[in-house]
XYZ file of C-alpha atoms in Angstrom:
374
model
C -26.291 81.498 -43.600
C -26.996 77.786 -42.608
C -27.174 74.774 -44.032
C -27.245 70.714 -42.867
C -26.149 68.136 -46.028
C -24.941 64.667 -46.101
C -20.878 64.239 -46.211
C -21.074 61.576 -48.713
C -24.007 63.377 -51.431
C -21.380 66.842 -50.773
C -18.134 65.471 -51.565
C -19.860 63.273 -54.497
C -21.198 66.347 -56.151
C -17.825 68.850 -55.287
C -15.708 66.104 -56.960
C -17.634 65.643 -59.828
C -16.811 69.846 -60.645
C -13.938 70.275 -59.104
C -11.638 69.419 -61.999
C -13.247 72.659 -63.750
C -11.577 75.185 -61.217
C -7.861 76.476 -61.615
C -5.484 76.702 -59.248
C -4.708 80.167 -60.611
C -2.116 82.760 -59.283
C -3.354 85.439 -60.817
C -6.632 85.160 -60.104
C -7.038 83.244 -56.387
C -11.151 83.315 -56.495
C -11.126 80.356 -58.905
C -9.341 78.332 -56.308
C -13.376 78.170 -54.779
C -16.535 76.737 -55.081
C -19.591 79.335 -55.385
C -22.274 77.699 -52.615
C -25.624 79.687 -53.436
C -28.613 79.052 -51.826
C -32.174 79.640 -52.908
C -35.057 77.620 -52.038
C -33.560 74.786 -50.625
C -31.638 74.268 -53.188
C -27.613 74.409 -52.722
C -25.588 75.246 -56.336
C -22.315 74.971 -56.096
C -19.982 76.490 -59.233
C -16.113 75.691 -60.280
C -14.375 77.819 -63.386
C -11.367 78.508 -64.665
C -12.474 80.939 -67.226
C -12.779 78.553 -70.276
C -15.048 75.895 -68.760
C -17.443 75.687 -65.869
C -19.409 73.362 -64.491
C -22.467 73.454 -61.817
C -23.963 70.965 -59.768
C -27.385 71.494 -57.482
C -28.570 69.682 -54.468
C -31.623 70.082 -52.376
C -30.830 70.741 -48.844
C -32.417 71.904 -45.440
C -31.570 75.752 -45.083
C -33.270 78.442 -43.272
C -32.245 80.980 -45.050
C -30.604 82.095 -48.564
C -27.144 83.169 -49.264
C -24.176 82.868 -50.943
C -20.030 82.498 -50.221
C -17.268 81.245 -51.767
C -15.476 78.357 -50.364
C -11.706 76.969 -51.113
C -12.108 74.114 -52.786
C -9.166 72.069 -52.047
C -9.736 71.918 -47.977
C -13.095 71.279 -48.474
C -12.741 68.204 -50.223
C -10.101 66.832 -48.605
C -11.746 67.425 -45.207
C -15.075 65.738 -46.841
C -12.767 62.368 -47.603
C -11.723 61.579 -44.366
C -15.694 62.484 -42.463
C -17.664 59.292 -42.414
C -20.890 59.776 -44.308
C -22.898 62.142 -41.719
C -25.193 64.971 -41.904
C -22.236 67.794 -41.669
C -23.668 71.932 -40.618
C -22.021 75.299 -42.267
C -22.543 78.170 -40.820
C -21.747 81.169 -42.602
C -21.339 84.717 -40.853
C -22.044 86.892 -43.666
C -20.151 89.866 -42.788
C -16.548 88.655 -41.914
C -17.674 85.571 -44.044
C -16.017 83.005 -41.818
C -17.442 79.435 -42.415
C -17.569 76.996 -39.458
C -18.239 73.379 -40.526
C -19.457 71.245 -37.530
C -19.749 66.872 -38.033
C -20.336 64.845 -35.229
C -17.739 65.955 -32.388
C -15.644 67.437 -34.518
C -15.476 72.064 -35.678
C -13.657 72.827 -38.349
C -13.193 76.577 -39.131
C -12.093 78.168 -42.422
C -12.226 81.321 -44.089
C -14.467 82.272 -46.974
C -14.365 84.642 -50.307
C -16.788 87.419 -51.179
C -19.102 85.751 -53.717
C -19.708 88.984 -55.976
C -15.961 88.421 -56.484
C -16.242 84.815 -58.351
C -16.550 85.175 -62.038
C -20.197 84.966 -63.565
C -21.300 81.634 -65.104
C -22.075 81.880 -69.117
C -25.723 81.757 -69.264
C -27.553 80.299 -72.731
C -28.348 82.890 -75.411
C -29.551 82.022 -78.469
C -28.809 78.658 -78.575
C -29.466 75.679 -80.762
C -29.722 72.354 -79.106
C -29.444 68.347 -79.892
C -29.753 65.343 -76.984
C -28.505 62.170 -77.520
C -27.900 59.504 -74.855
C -24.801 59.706 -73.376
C -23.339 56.497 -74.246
C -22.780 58.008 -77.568
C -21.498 61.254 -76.510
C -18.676 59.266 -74.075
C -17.604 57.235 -77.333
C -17.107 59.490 -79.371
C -15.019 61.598 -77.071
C -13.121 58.584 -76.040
C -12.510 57.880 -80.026
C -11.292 61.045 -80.867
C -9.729 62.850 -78.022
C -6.672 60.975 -78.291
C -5.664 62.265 -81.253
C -6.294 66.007 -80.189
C -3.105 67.989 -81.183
C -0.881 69.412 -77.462
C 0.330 71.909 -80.257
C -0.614 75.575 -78.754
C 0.634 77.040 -82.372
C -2.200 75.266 -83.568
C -5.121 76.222 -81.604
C -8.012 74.381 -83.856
C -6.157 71.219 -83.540
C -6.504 71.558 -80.044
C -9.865 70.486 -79.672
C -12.421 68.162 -80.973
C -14.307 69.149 -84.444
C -18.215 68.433 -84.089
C -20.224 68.950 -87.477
C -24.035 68.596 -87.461
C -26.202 68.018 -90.002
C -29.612 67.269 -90.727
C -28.905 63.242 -90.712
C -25.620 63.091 -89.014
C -23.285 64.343 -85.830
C -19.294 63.796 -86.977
C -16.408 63.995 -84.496
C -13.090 64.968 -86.073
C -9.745 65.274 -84.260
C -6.267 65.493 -85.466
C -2.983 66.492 -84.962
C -1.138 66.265 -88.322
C 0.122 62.400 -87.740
C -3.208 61.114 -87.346
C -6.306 62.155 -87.515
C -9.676 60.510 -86.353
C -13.335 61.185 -88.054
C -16.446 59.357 -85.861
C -19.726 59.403 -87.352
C -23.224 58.886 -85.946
C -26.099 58.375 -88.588
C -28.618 57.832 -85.890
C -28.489 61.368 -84.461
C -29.035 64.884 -86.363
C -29.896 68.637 -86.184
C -32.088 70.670 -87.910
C -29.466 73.450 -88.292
C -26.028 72.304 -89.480
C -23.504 73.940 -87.986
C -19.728 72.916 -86.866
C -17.911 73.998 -83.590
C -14.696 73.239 -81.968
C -15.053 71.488 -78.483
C -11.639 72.258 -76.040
C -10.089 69.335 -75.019
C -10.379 70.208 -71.213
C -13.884 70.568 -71.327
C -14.345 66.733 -73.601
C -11.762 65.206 -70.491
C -14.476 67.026 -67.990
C -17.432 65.358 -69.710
C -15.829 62.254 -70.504
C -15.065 61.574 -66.309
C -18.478 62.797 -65.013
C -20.843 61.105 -66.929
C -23.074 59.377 -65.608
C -22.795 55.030 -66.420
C -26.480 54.463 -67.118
C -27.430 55.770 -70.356
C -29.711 58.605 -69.596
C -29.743 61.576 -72.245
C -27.446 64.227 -72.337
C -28.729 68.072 -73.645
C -26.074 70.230 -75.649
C -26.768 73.727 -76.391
C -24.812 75.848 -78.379
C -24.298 79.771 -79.874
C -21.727 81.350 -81.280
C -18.995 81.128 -78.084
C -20.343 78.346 -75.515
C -21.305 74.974 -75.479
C -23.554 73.981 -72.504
C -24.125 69.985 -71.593
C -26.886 69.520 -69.130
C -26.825 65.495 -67.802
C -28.511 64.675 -64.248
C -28.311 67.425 -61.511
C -24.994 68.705 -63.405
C -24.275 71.168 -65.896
C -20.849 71.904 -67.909
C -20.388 75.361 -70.165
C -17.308 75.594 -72.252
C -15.976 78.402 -74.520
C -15.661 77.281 -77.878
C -12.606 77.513 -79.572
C -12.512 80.141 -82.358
C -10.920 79.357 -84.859
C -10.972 77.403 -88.880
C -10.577 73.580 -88.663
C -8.793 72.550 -90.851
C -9.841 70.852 -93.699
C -9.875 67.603 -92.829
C -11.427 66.057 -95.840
C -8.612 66.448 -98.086
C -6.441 64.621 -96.094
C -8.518 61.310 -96.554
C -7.065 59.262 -99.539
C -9.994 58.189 -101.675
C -8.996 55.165 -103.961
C -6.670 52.860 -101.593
C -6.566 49.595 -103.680
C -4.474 47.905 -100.915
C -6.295 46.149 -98.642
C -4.704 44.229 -95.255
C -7.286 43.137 -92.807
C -5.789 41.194 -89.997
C -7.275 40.227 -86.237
C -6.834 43.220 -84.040
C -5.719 41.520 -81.119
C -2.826 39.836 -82.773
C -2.089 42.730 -84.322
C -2.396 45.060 -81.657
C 0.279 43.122 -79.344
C 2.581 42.226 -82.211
C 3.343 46.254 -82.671
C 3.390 46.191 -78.633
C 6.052 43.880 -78.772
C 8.014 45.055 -82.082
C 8.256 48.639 -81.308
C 10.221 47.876 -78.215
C 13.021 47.565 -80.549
C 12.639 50.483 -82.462
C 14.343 53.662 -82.704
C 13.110 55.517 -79.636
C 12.564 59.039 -81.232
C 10.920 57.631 -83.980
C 9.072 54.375 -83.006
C 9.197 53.372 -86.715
C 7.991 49.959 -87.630
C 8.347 48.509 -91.447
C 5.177 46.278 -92.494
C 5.941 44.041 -95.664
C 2.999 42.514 -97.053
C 3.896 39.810 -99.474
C 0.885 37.447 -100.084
C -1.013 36.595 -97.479
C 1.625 37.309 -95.113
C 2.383 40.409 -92.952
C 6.164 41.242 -91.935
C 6.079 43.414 -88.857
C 9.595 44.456 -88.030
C 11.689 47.306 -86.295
C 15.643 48.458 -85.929
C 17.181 50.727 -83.368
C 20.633 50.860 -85.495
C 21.997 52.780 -82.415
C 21.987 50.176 -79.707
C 21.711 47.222 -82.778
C 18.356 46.109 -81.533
C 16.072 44.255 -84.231
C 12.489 42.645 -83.956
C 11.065 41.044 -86.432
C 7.451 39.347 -86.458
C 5.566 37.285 -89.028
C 1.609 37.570 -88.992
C -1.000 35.925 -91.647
C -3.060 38.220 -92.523
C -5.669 38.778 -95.624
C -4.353 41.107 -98.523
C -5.955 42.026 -101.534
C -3.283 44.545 -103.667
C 0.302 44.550 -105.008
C 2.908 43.650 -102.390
C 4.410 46.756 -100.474
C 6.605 47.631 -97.642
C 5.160 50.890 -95.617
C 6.617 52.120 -92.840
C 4.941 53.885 -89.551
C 4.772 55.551 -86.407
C 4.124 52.193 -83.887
C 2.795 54.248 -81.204
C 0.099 55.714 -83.597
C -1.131 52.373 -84.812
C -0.958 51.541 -81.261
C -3.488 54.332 -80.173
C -5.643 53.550 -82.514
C -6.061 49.600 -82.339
C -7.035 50.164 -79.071
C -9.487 52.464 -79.464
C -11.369 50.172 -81.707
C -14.132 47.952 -80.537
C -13.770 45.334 -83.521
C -12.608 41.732 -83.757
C -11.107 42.862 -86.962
C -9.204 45.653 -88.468
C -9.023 46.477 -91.956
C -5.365 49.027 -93.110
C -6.505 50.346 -96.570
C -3.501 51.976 -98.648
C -2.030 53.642 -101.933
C 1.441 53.910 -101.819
C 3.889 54.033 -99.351
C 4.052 57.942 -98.893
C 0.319 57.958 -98.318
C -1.606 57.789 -95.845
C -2.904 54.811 -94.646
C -6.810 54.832 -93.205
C -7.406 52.091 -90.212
C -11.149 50.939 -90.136
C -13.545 48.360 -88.568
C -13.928 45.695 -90.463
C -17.196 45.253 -89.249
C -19.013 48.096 -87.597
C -22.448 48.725 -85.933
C -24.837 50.442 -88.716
C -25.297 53.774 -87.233
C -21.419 54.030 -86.711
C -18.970 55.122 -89.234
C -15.319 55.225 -87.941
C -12.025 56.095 -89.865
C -8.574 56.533 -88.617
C -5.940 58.067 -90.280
C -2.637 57.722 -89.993
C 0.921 59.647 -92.436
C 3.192 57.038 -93.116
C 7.035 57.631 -92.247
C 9.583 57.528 -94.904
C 11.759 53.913 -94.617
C 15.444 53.492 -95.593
C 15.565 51.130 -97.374
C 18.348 49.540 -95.853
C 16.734 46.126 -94.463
């Protein structure tokens, strides 16, 4: 088996799936690429199991075959070969690979391909496109707030409902929890499925900048994303979201809208002082003024900012998590920020105060309890 490809086109494609194989122990095939080829056409797989991902290239080859390849000395050998046309030759039997580019032969040793685990395939599935500029925001608004907790395994990915007039992203991990809405995309079917956070961090690095349209599928176990020449396939997570709904606080008469910049870099500041475990900061709206202040009573460090701000509501102290608020100013696009609250052992929902008409976006973040010692 022989093939001629370009360095550059090789390592661009191998590095766009690499992150999906494992370096795993147990199981030392997935440490490979699968190179098949058929037709001219080189495919070249990466798993760990859970998600895969597949990539195809036309290329000059006289005949068909396929082998698996370590992945790791492949790429790095790619990185330091000025872009040239690079040959593999394949000897089928002891299936040693011999890579030749310009004066230089590199020789490595290959895997049986039967041995490399089979790719998912679509059965059965349902499908939706949207472009992908709306598919990489709404993993980069909600993946954040996936829960690390393995205890909770539905927390551990991203929630995607459809419905007939809307696609909702939901992610939480008890602390805070993130809903994004799109009114300007829908399916037929509704349905909900939980996406694994791996596979979301996959999509969210490979694709592509230009907003061309990105295909989901879907069944009962995978999810398959088809953008350009490259295709990921992830195994759902089984298991009952929670319900998030509930969580949301309906009447919050308290409203404190206040520019997000200011107030983004205020909390940067403030919560240097606070306690380190808990990164509490007190906000005491009186007025139209904000209070932003913190206390490490440990090492008797104290920060204390004053903001104007807009507030419609009764005055209120409310105390949080800094490092929350933190995540979520900066995932917001909007000049403006609007906190909506009840009380002060409620949660309190951060939203745009102006946002684009087909986008609905609601953060949520638990209060913490205050002493009331300051």
């Amino acid at each position: 088996m022989r093939f001629i490809v370009s360095t550059s086109i090789l390592l661009k494609q191998l590095q766009a799936i690499s992150g999906a194989s494992s370096s795993s122990t147990v199981l030392p095939i997935l440490e490979n690429f699968l190179f098949e080829i058929k037709d001219n056409v080189l495919t070249i797989s990466a798993t760990d199991l859970q998600t895969s991902m597949v990539t195809s290239l036309p290329i000059e080859a006289k005949e068909e075959g396929r082998v698996a390849m370590p992945s790791k000395i492949l790429i790095e050998t790619l990185k330091t070969l000025p872009d040239q046309p690079v040959a593999f030759s394949v000897d089928t039997q002891t299936l040693a690979i011999e890579i030749s580019a310009g004066d230089g032969k590199y020789k490595l040793s290959g895997e049986n391909a039967d041995d490399f685990p089979k790719i998912p395939v679509v059965d059965n599935a349902s499908s939706v496109s949207m472009p992908t500029s709306v598919l990489a925001e709404a993993i980069n608004k909600t993946i954040f707030a996936v829960s690390n907790d393995e205890l909770r395994p539905a927390m551990s990915g991203v929630l995607v409902q459809f419905a007939e007039q809307s696609i909702t992203f939901v992610a939480t991990d008890a602390h805070k929890l993130v809903r994004y809405r799109r009114t300007d995309i829908g399916s037929p079917k509704p349905t909900s499925l939980i996406l694994p956070k791996k596979a979301l961090s996959l999509l969210k690095s490979s694709l592509p900048t230009e907003d061309v349209g990105v295909s989901m599928e879907y069944n009962s176990t995978n999810a398959f994303f088809k953008f350009g020449s490259i295709h990921l396939i992830c195994r759902l997570i089984d298991e009952r979201y929670p319900d998030y709904e509930a969580v949301i606080p309906r009447v919050n008469p308290n409203r404190l809208t206040l520019d997000r910049h200011i107030f983004l870099n205020s909390l940067r500041r403030v919560v240097i002082f606070a306690n380190k475990t808990t990164h509490q900061v007190r906000l005491k709206i009186s007025g139209s003024e904000l209070n932003i202040s913190a206390e490490d009573l440990d090492f008797s460090n104290e920060a204390h900012e004053r903001l104007s701000c807009q507030f419609e509501g009764e005055d209120m102290e409310i105390g949080f998590n800094a490092k929350f608020l933190v995540e979520m100013l900066n995932n917001l696009d909007s000049e403006e920020v609007v906190l909506e609250m009840s009380t002060p052992n409620r949660a309190g929902l951060l939203i745009p105060a102006v946002s684009d008409e087909s986008e609905d976006i609601l953060m949520l973040v638990m209060p913490v309890m205050l002493n009331n010692l300051g």
